[in-house]
Coordinates of C-alpha atoms in Angstrom, one line a residue:
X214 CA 57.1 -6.2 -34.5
X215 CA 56.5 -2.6 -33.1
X216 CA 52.5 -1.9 -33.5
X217 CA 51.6 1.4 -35.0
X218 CA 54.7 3.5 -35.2
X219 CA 54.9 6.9 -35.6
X220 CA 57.7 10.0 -35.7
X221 CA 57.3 13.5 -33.2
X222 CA 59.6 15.9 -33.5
X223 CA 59.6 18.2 -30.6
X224 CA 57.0 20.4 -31.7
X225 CA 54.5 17.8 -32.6
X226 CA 55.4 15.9 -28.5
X227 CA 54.3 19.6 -27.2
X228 CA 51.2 19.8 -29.2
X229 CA 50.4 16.1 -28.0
X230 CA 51.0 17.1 -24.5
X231 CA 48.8 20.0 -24.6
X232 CA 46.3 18.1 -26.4
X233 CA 46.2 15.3 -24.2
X234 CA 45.9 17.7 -21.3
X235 CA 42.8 18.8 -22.7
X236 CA 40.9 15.5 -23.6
X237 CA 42.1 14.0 -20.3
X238 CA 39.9 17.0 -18.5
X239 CA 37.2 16.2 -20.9
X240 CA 37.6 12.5 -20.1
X241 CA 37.3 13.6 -16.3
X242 CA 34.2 15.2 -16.7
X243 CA 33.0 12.4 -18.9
X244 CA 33.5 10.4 -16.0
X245 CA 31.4 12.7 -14.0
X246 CA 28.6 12.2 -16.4
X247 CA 29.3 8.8 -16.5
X248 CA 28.6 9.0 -12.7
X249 CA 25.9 10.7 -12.6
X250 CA 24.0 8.2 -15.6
X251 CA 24.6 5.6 -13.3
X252 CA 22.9 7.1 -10.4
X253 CA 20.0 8.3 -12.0
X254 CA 19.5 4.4 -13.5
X255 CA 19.5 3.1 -10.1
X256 CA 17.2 6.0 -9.1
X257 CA 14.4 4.8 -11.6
X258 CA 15.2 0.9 -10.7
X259 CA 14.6 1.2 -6.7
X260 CA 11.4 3.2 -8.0
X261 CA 10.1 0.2 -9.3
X262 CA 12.0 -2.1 -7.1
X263 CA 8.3 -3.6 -5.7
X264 CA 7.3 -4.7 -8.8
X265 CA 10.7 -6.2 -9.9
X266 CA 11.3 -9.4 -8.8
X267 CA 15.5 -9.7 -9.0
X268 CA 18.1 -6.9 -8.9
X269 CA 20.5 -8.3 -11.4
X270 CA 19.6 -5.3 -13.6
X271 CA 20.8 -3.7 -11.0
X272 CA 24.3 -4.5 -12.4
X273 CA 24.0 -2.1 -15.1
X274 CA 24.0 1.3 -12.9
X275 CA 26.6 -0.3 -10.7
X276 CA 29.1 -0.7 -13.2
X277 CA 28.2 2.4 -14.3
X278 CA 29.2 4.3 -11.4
X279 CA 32.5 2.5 -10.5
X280 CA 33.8 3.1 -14.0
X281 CA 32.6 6.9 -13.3
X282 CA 34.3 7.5 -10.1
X283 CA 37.4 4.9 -11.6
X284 CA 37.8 7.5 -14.3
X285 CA 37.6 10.4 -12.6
X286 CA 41.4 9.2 -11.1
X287 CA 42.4 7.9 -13.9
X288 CA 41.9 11.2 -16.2
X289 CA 43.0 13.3 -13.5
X290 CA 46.6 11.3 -13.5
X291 CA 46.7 11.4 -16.7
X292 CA 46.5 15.1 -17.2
X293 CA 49.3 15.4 -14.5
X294 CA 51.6 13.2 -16.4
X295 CA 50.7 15.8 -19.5
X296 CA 51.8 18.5 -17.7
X297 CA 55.3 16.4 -16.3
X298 CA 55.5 15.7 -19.8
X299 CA 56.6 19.3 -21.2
X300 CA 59.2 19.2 -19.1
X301 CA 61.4 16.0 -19.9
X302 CA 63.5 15.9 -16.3
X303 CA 60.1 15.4 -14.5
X304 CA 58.3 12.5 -17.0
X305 CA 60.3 9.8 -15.8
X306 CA 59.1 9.8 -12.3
X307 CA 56.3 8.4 -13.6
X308 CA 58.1 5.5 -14.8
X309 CA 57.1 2.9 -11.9
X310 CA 53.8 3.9 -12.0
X311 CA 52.8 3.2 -15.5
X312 CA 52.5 -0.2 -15.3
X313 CA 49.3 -0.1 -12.6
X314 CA 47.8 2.5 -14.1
X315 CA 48.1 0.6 -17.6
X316 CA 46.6 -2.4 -15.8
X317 CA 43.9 -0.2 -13.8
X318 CA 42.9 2.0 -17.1
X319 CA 42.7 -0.9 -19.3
X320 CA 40.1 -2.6 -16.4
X321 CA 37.6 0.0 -16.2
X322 CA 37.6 0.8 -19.9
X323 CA 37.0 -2.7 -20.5
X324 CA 34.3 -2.7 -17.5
X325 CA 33.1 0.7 -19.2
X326 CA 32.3 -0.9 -22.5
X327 CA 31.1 -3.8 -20.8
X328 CA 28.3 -1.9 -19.5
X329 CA 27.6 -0.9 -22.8
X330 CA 26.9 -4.5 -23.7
X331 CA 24.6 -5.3 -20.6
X332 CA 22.5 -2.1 -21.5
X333 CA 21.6 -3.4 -24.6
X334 CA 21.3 -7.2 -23.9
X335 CA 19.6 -6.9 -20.2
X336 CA 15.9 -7.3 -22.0
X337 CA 15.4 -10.8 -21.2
X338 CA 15.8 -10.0 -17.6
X339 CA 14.0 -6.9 -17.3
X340 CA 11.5 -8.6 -19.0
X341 CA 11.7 -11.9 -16.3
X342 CA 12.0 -9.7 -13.4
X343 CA 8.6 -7.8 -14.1
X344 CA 6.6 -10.6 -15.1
X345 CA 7.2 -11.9 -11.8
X346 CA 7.1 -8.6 -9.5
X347 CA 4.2 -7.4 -11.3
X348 CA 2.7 -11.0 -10.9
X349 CA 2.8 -10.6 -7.1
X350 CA 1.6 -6.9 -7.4
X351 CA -1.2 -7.6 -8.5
X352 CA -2.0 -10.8 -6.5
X353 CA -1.2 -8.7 -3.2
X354 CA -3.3 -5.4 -4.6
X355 CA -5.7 -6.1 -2.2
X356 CA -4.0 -6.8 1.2
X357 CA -3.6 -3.5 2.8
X358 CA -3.6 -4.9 5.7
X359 CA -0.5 -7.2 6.0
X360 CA 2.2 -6.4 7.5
X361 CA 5.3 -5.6 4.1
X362 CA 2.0 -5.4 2.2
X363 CA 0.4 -2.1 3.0
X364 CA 1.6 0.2 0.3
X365 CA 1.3 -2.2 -2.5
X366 CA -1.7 -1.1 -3.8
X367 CA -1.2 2.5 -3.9
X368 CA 2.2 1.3 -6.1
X369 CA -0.2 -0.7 -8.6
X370 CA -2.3 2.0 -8.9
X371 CA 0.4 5.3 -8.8
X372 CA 2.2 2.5 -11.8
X373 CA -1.0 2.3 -14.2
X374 CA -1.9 5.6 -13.8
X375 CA 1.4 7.0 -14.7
X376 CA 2.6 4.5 -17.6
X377 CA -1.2 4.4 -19.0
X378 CA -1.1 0.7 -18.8
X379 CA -3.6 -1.9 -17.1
X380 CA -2.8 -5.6 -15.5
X381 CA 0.7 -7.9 -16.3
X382 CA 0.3 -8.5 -19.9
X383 CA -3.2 -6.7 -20.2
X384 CA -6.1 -6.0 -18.2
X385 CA -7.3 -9.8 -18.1
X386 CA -5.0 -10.6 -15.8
X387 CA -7.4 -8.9 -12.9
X388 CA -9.7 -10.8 -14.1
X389 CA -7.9 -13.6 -12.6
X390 CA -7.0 -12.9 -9.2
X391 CA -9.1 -11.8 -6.1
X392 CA -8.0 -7.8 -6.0
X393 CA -10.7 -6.7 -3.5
X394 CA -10.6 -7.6 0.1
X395 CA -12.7 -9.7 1.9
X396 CA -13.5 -6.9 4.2
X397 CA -15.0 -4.8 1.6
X398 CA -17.4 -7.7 0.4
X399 CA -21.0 -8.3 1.7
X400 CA -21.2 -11.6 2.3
X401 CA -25.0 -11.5 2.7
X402 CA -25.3 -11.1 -0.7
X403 CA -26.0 -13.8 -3.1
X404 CA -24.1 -12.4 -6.1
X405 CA -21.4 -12.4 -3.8
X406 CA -21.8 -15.9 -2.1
X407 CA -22.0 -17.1 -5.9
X408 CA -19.1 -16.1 -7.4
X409 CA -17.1 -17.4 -4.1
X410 CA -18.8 -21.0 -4.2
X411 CA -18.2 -21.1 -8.5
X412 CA -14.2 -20.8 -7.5
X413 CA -12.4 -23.5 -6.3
X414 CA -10.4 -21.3 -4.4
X415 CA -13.2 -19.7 -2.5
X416 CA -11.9 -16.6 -4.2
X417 CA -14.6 -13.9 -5.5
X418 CA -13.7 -13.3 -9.3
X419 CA -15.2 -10.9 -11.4
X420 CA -14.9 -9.3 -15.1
X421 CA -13.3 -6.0 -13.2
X422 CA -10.5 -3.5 -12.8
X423 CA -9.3 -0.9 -10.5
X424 CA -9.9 2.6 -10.9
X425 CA -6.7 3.2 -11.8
X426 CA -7.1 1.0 -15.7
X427 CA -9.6 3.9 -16.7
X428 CA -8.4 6.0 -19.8
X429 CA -9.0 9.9 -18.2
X430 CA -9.6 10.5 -22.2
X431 CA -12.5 8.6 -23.1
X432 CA -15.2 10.3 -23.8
X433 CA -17.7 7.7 -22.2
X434 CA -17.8 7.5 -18.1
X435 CA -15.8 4.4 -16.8
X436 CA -16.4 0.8 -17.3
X437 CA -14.3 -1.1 -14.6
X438 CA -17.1 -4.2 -14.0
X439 CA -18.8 -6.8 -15.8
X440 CA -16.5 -5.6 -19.1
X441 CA -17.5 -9.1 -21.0
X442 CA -21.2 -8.7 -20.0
X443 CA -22.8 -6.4 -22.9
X444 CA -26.2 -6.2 -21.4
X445 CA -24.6 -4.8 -18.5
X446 CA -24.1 -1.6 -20.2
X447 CA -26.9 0.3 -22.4
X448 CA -24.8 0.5 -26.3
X449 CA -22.1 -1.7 -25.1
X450 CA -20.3 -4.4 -27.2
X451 CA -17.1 -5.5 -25.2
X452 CA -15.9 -7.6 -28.2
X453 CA -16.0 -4.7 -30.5
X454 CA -16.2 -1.0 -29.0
X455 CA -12.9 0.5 -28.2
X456 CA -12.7 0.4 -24.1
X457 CA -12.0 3.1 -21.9
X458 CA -9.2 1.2 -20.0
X459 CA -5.9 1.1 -20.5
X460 CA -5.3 -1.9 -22.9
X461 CA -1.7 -2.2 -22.8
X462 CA -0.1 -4.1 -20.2
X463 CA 2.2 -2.6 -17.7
X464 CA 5.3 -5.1 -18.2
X465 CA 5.3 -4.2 -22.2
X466 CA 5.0 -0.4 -20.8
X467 CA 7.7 -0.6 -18.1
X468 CA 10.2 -2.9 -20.5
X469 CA 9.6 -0.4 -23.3
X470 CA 10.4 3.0 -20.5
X471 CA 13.6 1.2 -19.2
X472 CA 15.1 -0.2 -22.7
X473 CA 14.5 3.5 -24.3
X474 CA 16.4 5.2 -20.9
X475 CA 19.6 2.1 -21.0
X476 CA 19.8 2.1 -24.8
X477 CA 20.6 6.1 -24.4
X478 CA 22.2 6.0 -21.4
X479 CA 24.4 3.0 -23.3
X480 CA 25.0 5.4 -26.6
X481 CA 25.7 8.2 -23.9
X482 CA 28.2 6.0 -21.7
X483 CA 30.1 4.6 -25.6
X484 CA 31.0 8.0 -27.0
X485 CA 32.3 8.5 -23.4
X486 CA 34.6 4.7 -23.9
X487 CA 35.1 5.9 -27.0
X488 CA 36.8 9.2 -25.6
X489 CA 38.3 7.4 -22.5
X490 CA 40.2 5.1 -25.4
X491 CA 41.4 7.9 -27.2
X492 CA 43.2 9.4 -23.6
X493 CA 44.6 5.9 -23.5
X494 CA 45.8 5.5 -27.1
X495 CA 47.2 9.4 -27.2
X496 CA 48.8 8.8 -23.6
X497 CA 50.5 5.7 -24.7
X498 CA 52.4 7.5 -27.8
X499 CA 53.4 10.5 -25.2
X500 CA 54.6 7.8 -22.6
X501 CA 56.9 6.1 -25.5
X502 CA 58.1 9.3 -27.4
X503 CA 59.0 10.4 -23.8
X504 CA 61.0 7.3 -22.8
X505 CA 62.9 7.5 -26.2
X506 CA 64.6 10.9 -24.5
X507 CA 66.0 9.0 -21.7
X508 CA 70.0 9.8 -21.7
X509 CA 69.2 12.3 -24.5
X510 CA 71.1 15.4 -23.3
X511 CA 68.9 17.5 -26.5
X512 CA 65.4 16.8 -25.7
X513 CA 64.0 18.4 -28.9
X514 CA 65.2 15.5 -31.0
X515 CA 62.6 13.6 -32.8
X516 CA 61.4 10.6 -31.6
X517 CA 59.4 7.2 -31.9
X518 CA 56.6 6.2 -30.5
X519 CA 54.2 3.1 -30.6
X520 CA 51.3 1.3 -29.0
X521 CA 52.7 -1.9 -28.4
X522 CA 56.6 -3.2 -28.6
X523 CA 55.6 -6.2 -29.8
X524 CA 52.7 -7.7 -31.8
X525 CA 49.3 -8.2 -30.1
X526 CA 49.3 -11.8 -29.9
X527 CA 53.1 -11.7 -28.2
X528 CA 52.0 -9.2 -25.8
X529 CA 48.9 -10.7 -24.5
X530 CA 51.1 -13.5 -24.0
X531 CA 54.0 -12.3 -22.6
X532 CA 51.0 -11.2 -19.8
X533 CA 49.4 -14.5 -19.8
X534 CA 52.0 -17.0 -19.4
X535 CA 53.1 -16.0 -16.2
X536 CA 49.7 -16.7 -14.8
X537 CA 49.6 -19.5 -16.6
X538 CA 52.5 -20.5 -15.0
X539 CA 51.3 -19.6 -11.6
X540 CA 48.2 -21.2 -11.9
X541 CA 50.1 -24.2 -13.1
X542 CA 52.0 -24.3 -9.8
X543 CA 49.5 -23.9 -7.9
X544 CA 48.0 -27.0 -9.2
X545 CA 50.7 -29.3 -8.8
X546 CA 51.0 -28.1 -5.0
X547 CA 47.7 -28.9 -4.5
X548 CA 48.5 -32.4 -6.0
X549 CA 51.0 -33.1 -3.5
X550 CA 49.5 -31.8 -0.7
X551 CA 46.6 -34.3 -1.3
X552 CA 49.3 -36.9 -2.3

């Protein structure tokens, strides 16, 4: 059963012709933009890459710009076959080369929308990746002086600073590692030779943050040490009094930054599948009214076009039996080869 039918008289193929024309350049510099999205993702990823411990999310800006650069040829035949179209002695020089681009067009939409998906449903490993990344960040704050090391401090600090954020899941979790090196620690002293013998480790722990966890708009000076020790500080309850550190923690900030930019990048990148399947669609009815001309010595009679020949279900398998098929060879020569 033919799917979708519908009628163009002559006037109605020009108007789709020219309108196609039109949404096909649109399409193209869709695909520009869909480009460009994809770049600027990556961009902001490698920004962080340090702190990230797994590039799958990665995936998300790369899809994004093959579909971008995919639909720039696609759109860009398509609005050639437009213009072949108005003419109906040049359209069917396209006839061989439908097929491909069917097959090709239909691939990187798919892939398109696909990346729609991952933008939405890439949470759980964003979230993975910097619990782990920022894990090690913070463990390796303090060695400035290894070797693939050096710079990792400045990108702990340069992160809090900007995002407003303090520590992994909140500024405990310096509380918990050693983030000042040995080199700056005076050995001779005994607070210092206490805390190192109370840790199994022999590391030297302390109720403290970096410089970079203080809130620039406090109004009270900065408390970075001995934050659980109220006698420590004159009108100081750490239990009660809002602290001038940052409270949340950078992973909750960073997840929060990148889900905002992929959930608009993804509502950006589906009005641009949604246009891509409209070129499709409206180039589909041109190609199909156009072949109904073939041998037609009038070519402003009315004709038929249509989406599919036959129903869904017999078209996708008219496509996948022959690989079934194939595959189904391929098995049995395997067979008796081993035989």
């Amino acid at each position: 059963m033919v799917l979708m039918k519908m009628k163009f008289p002559f006037e109605k193929r020009v108007k789709l012709a020219q309108g196609l024309w039109l949404l096909s350049w649109m399409a193209t510099l869709a695909g520009a933009f869909t480009f460009t999205l994809g770049c600027f993702l990556k961009t902001e990823l490698r920004r962080r890459a340090e702190v990230m411990d797994n590039t799958e999310i990665h995936a998300v800006p790369n899809t994004l710009m093959i579909v971008g650069l995919a639909s720039l040829g696609i759109n860009y035949f398509a609005g050639r076959m437009c213009q072949d179209a108005l003419d109906a002695g040049r359209f069917p020089r396209w006839k061989t080369f439908m097929q491909p681009y069917w097959g090709v067009s239909l691939l990187f939409t798919l892939l398109m929308l696909m990346a729609v998906i991952m933008s939405y449903a890439m949470k759980g490993n964003l979230e993975s990746s910097l619990k782990i990344g920022l894990k090690n960040g913070i463990r390796f704050y303090k060695d400035t002086d290894t070797p693939g090391r050096c710079f990792q401090k400045q990108t702990i600090d340069r992160l809090q600073m900007e995002f407003r954020c303090c520590g992994n899941t909140d500024f405990k979790d310096w509380f918990e590692v050693q983030w000042i090196s040995n080199r700056y620690l005076d050995f001779s002293s005994k607070e210092v030779k206490d805390r190192v013998k109370s840790n199994v480790d022999g590391r030297y722990l302390f109720d403290g943050v970096p410089f970079s966890c203080c809130n620039p708009s406090s109004p009270r000076p900065c408390i970075q040490d001995r934050l659980t020790n109220n006698s420590a500080h004159y009108s100081y309850e750490h239990q009660t009094e809002e602290l001038n550190i940052y409270i949340r923690g950078c992973r909750e900030a960073l997840v929060n930054y990148y889900m905002g930019l992929m959930n608009t990048i993804g509502a950006g990148v589906l009005s641009v599948f949604l246009l891509q399947s409209s070129v499709l669609v409206s180039l589909r009815y041109l190609q199909t009214t156009m072949e109904a001309l073939a041998g037609q010595e009038n070519t402003e009679i009315e004709t038929e076009g249509y989406l599919l020949e036959k129903g869904v279900k017999e078209t996708i398998m008219e496509y996948v039996t022959p690989v079934l098929v194939f595959l189904q060879l391929n098995q049995v020569g395997s067979e008796d080869t081993e035989a």
